[in-house]
mmCIF file of C-alpha atoms in Angstrom:
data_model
loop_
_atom_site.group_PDB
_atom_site.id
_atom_site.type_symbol
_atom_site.label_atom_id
_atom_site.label_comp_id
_atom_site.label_asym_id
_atom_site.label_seq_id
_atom_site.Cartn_x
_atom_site.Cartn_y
_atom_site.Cartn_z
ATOM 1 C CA UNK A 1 0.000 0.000 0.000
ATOM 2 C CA UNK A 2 1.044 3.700 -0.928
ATOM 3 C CA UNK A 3 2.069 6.019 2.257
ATOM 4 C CA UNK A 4 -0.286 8.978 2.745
ATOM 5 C CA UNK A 5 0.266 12.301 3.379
ATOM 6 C CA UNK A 6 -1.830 15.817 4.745
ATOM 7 C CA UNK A 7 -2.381 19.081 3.981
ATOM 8 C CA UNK A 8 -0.412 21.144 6.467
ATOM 9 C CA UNK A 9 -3.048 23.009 8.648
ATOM 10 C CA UNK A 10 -1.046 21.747 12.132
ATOM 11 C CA UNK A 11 2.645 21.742 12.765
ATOM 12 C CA UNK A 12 1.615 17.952 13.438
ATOM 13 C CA UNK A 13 -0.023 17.133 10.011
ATOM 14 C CA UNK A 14 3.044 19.057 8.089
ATOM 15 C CA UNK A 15 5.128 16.012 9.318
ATOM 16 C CA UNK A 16 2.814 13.478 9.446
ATOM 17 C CA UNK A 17 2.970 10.411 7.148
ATOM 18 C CA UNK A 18 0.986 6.809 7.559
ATOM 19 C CA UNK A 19 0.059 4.031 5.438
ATOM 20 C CA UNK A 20 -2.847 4.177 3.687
ATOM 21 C CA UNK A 21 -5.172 1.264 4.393
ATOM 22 C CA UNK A 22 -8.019 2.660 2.764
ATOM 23 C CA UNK A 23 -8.430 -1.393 0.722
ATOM 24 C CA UNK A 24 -8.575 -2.510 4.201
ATOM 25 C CA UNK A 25 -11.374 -3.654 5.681
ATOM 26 C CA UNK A 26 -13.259 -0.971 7.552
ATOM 27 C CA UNK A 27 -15.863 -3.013 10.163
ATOM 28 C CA UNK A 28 -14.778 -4.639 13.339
ATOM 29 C CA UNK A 29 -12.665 -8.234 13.937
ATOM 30 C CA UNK A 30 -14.647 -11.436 13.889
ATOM 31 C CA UNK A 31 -15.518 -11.228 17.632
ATOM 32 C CA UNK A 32 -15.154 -15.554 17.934
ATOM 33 C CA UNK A 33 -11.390 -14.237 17.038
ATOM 34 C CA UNK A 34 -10.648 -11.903 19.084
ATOM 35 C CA UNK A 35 -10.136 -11.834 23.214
ATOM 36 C CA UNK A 36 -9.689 -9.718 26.074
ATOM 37 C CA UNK A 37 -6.249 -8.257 26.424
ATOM 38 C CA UNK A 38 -5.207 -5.961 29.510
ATOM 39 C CA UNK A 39 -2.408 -3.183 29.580
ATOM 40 C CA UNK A 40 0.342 -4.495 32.046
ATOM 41 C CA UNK A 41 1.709 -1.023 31.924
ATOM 42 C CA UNK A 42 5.031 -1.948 32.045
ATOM 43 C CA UNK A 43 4.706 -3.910 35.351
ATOM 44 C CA UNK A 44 4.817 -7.473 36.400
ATOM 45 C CA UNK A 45 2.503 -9.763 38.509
ATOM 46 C CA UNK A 46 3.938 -8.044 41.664
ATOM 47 C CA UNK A 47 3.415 -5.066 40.479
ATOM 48 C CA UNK A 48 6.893 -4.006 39.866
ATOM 49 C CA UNK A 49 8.117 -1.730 36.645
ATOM 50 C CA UNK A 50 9.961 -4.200 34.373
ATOM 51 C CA UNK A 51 9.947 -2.500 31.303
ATOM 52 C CA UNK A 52 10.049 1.588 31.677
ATOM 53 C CA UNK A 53 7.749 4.430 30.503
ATOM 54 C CA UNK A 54 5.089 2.193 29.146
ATOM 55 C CA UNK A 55 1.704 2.900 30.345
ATOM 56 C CA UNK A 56 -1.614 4.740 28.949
ATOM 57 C CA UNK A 57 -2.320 3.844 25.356
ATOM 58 C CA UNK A 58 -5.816 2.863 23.618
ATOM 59 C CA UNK A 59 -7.793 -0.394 23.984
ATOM 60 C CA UNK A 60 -7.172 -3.249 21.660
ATOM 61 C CA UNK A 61 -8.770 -6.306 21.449
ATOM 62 C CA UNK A 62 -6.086 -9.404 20.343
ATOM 63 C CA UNK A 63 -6.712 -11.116 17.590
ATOM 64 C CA UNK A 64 -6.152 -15.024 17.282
ATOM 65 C CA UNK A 65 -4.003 -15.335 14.781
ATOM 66 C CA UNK A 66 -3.228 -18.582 13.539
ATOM 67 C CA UNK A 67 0.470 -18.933 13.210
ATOM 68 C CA UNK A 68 1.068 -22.534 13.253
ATOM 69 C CA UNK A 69 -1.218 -23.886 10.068
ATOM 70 C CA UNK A 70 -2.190 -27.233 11.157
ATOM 71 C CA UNK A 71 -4.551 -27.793 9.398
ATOM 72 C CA UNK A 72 -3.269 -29.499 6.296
ATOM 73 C CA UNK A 73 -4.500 -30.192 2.819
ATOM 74 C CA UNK A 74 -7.477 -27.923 3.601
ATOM 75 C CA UNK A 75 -7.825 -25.250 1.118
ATOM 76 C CA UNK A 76 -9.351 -21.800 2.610
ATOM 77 C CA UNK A 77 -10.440 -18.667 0.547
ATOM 78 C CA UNK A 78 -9.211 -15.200 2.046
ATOM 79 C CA UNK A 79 -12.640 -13.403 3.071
ATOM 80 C CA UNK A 80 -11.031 -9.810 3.460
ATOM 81 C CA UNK A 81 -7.425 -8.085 5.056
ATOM 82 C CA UNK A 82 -7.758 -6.592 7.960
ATOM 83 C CA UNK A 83 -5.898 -4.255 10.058
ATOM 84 C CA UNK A 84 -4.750 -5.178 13.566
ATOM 85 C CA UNK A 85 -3.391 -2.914 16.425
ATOM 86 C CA UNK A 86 -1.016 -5.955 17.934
ATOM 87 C CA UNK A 87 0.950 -5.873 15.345
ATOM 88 C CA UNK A 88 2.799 -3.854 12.472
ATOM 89 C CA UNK A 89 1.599 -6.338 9.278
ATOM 90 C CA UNK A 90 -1.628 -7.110 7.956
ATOM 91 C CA UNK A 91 -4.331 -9.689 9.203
ATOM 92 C CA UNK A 92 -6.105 -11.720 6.515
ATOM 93 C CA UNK A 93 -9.286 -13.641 7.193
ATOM 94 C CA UNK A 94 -9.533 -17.113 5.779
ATOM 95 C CA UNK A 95 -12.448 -19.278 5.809
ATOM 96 C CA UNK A 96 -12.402 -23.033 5.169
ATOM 97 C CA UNK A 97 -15.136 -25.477 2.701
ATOM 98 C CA UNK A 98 -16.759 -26.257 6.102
ATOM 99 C CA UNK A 99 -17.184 -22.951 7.484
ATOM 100 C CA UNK A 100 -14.360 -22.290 10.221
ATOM 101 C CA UNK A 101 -12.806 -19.415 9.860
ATOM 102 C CA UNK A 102 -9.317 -17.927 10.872
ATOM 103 C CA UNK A 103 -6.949 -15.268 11.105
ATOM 104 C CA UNK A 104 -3.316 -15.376 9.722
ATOM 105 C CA UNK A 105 -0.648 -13.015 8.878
ATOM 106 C CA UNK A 106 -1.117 -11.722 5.467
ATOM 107 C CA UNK A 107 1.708 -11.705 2.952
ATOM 108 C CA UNK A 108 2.293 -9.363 0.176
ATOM 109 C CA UNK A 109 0.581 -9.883 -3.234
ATOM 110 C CA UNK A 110 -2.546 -11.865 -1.422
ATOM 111 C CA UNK A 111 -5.319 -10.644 -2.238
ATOM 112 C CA UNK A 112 -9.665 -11.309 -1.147
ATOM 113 C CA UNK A 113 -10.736 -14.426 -3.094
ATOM 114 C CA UNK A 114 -7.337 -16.401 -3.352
ATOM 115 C CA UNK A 115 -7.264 -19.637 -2.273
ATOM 116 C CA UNK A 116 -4.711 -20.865 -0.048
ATOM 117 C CA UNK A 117 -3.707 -24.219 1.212
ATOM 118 C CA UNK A 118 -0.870 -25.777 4.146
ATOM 119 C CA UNK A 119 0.365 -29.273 3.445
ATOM 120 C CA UNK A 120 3.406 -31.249 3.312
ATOM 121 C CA UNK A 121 3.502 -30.854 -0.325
ATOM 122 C CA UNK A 122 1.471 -27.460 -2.030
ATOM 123 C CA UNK A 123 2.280 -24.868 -4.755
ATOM 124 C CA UNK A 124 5.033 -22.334 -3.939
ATOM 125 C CA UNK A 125 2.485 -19.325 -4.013
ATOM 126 C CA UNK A 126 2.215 -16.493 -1.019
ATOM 127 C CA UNK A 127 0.222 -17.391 1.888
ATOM 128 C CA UNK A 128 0.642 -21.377 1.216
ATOM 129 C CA UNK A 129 2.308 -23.295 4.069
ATOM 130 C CA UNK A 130 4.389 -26.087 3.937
ATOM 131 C CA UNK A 131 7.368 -27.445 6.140
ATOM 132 C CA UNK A 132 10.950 -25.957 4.889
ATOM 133 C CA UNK A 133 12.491 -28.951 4.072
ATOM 134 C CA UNK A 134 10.299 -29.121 1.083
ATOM 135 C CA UNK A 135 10.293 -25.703 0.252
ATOM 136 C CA UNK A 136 13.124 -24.781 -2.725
ATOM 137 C CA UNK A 137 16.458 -22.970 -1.982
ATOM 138 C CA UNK A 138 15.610 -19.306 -2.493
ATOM 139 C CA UNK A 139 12.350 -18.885 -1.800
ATOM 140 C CA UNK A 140 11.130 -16.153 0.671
ATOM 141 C CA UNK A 141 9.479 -17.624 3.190
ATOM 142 C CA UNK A 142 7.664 -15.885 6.970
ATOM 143 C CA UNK A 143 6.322 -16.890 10.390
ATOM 144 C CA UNK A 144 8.775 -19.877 10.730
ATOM 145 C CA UNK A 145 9.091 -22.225 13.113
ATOM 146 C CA UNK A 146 12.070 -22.641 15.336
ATOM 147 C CA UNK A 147 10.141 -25.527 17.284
ATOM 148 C CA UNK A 148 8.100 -28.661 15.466
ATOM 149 C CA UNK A 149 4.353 -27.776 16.099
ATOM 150 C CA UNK A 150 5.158 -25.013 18.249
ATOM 151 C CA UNK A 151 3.868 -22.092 15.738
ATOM 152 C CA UNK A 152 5.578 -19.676 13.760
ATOM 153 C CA UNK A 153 7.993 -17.603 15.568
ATOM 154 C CA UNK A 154 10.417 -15.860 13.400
ATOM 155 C CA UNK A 155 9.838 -12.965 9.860
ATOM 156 C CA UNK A 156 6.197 -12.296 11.900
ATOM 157 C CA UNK A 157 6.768 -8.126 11.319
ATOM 158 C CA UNK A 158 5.449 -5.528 8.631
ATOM 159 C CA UNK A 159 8.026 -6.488 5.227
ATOM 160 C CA UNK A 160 10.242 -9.507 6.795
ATOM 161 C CA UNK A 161 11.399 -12.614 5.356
ATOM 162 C CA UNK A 162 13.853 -14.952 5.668
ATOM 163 C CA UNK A 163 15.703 -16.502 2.495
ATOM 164 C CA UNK A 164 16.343 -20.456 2.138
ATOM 165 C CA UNK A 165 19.984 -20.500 1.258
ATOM 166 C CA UNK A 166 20.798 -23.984 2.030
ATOM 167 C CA UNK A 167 20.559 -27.617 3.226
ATOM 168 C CA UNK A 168 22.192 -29.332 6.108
ATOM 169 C CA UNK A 169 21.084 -33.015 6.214
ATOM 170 C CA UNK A 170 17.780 -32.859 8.559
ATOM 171 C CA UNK A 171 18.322 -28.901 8.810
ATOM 172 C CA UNK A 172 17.728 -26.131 6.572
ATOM 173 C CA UNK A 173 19.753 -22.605 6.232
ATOM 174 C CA UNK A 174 18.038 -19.530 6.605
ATOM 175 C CA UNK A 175 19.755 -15.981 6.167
ATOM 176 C CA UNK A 176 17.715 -13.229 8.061
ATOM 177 C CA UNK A 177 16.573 -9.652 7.979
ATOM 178 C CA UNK A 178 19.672 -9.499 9.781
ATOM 179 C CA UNK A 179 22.017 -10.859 7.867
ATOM 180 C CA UNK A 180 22.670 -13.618 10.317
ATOM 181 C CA UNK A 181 22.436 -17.420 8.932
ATOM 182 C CA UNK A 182 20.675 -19.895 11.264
ATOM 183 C CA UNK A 183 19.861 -23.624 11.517
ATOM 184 C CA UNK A 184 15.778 -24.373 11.608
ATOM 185 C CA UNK A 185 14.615 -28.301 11.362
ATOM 186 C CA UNK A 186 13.342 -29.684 7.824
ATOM 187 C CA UNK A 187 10.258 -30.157 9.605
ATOM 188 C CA UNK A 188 9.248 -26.795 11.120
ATOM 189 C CA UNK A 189 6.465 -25.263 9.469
ATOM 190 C CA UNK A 190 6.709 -21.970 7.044
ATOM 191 C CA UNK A 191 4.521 -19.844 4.898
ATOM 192 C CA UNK A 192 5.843 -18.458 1.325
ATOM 193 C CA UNK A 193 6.497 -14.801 0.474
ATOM 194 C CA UNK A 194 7.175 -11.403 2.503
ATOM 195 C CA UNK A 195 4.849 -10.203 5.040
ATOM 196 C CA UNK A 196 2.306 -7.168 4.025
ATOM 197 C CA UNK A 197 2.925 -3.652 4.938
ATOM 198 C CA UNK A 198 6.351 -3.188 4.054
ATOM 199 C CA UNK A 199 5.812 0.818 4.268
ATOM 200 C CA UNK A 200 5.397 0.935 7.750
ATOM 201 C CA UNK A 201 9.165 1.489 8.469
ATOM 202 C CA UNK A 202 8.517 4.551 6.291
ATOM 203 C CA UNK A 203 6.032 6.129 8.150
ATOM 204 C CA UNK A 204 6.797 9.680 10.313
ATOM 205 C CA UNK A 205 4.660 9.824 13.614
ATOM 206 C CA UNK A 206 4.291 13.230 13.482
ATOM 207 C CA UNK A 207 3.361 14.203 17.034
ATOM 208 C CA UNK A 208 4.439 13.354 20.709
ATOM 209 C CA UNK A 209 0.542 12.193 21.001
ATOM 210 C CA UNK A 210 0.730 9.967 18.895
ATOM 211 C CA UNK A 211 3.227 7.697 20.504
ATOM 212 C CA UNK A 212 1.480 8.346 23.615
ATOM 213 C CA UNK A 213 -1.873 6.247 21.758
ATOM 214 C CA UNK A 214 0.364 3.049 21.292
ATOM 215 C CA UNK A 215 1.021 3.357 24.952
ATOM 216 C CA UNK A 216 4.537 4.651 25.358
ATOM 217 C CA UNK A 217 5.291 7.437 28.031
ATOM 218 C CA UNK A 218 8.099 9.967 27.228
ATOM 219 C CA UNK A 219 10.909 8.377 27.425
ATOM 220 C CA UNK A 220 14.240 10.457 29.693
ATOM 221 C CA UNK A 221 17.759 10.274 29.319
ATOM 222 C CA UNK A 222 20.230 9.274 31.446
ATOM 223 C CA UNK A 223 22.195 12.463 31.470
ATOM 224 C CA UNK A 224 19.367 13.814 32.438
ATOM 225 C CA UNK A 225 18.990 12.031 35.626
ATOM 226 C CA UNK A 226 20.578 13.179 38.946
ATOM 227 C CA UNK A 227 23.909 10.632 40.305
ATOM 228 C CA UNK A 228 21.502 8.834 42.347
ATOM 229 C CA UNK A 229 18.825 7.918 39.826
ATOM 230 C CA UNK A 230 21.673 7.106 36.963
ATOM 231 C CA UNK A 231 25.295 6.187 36.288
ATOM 232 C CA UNK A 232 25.374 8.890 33.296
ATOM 233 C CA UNK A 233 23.490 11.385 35.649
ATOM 234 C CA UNK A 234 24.811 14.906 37.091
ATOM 235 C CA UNK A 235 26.596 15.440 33.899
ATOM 236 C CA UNK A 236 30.059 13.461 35.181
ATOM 237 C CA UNK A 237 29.801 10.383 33.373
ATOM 238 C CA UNK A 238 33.492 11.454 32.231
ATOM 239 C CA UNK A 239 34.005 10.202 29.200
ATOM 240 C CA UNK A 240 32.765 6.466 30.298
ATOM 241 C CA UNK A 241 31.096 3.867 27.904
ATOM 242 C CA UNK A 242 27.341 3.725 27.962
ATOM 243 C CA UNK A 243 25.356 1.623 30.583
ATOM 244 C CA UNK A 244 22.163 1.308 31.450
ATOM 245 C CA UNK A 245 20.868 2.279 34.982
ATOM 246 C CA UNK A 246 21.675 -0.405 36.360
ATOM 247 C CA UNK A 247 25.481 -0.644 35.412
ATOM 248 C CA UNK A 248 25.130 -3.223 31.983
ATOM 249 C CA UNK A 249 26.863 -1.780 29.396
ATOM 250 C CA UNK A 250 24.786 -1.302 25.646
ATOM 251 C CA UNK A 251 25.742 -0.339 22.330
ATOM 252 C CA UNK A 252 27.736 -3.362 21.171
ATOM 253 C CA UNK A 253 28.481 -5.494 24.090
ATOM 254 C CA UNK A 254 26.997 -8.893 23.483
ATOM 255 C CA UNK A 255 24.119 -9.902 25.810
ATOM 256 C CA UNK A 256 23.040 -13.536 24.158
ATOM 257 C CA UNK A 257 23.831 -16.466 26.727
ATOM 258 C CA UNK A 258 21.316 -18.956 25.312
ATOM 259 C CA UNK A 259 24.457 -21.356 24.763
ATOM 260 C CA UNK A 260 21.693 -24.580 24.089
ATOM 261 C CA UNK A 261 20.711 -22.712 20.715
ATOM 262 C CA UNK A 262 23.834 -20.657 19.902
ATOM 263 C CA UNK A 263 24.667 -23.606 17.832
ATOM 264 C CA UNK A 264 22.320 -23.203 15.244
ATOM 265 C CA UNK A 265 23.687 -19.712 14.444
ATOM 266 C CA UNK A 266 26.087 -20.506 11.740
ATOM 267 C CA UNK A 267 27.090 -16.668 10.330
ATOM 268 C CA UNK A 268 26.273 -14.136 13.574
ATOM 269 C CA UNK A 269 24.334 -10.825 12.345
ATOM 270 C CA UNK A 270 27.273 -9.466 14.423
ATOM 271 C CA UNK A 271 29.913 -10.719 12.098
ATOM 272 C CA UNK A 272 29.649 -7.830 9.668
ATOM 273 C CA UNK A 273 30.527 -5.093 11.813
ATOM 274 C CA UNK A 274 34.295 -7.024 12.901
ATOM 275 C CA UNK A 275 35.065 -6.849 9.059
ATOM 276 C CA UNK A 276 34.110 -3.083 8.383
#
């Protein structure tokens, strides 16, 4: 979809570009599909911040999206594409010969009235599932599975993909958004082509109210910050490298310690950045 902009009659509105989703459907979810979800506000089940300046924000209700496509050699027909506030892509709504209907991500270039299918063996068309060891090298495939049966996990965001580069015996190579190359079973489930929306990283917000909608609070530096609320506070952080408040440092320092899947990493995103 094209981006869209406005006539400048606010300082807001001169800077303010979205997507269009004027093809998108305009009425509410499917309401069998959709379920309560609460605003944690940041905080945990103690009621402790875990995640700063996050609170406020409009209601959403979550739609079910189906991301694991069991449902095999049952061909559905795409009812309409809808948007959905949980998320950056598309929804599409499929419906099935007997009548059960679901929601799923929605790649690019599907469109209301295609047909789509998940199987062990289907045609290599966008929105068609099928596990990757069957799926030919190079094709851009979404919502992948890192776990058999476990639903897709990975390319789930507005415009990603991952690219099948490679075979390795029971395992299959995928190169990310990234650029980093990973190991994913033969038998994890993926669906062909990009997702929809790839504009969205091309969007301006425009206004300080606007982020305040999708439930983020202003957001304060740490130079800001007195001594005693930050390390980087009262201005003497002296030249030191950049931590968070509680002493980590960031930009660039590795984090990762998931040593049980590190092994399925075969070319690190990180790689790329030693060589320049």
């Amino acid at each position: 979809m094209a981006l869209k902009t406005y006539k400048p009659t606010t300082p807001a509105q001169r800077q303010l570009v979205l997507v269009d989703r004027s093809g998108l459907y305009k009425g509410k979810p499917i309401k069998a599909l959709t379920e309560g979800k609460n605003s944690t506000g940041g905080r945990n089940n103690l009621g402790r911040i875990t995640t700063r300046f996050r609170g406020g924000g409009h209601k959403k209700a979550y739609r079910t999206v189906d991301f694991k496509r069991a449902r095999h050699d049952a061909p559905a027909t795409v009812e309409r594409i809808e948007y959905d506030p949980n998320r950056t892509g598309f929804i599409a709504l499929i419906k099935y010969k007997d009548g059960e209907q679901a929601y799923i991500l929605a790649p690019q270039r599907l469109g209301i009235g295609d047909t789509i299918v998940a199987g062990d063996h289907v045609d290599v068309k966008p929105g068609n599932a099928m596990p990757l060891g069957n799926i030919p090298v190079g094709t851009i495939v979404h919502n992948i599975e890192l776990k058999i049966g476990k639903g897709g996990q990975l390319a789930r965001s507005a415009g990603t993909y991952a690219q099948i580069v490679g075979r390795d015996g029971e395992y299959i190579i995928l190169r990310l958004n990234s650029t980093e190359q990973r190991l994913v079973h033969g038998r994890c489930m993926a669906t062909i082509g990009a997702v929809s929306n790839p504009d969205h990283m091309n969007t301006t917000i425009g206004k300080a109210g606007r982020v305040r909608w999708k439930g983020r609070m202003p957001h304060n530096r740490g130079i800001t910050m007195n001594p005693v609320d930050h390390p980087h506070g009262g201005r003497t952080k002296g030249g030191g490298h950049p931590v968070t408040p509680w002493g980590f440092p960031t930009k660039g320092k590795k984090t990762r310690k998931n040593k049980s899947t590190g092994k399925f990493i075969i070319a690190s995103r990180h790689a790329r950045k030693k060589t320049q």
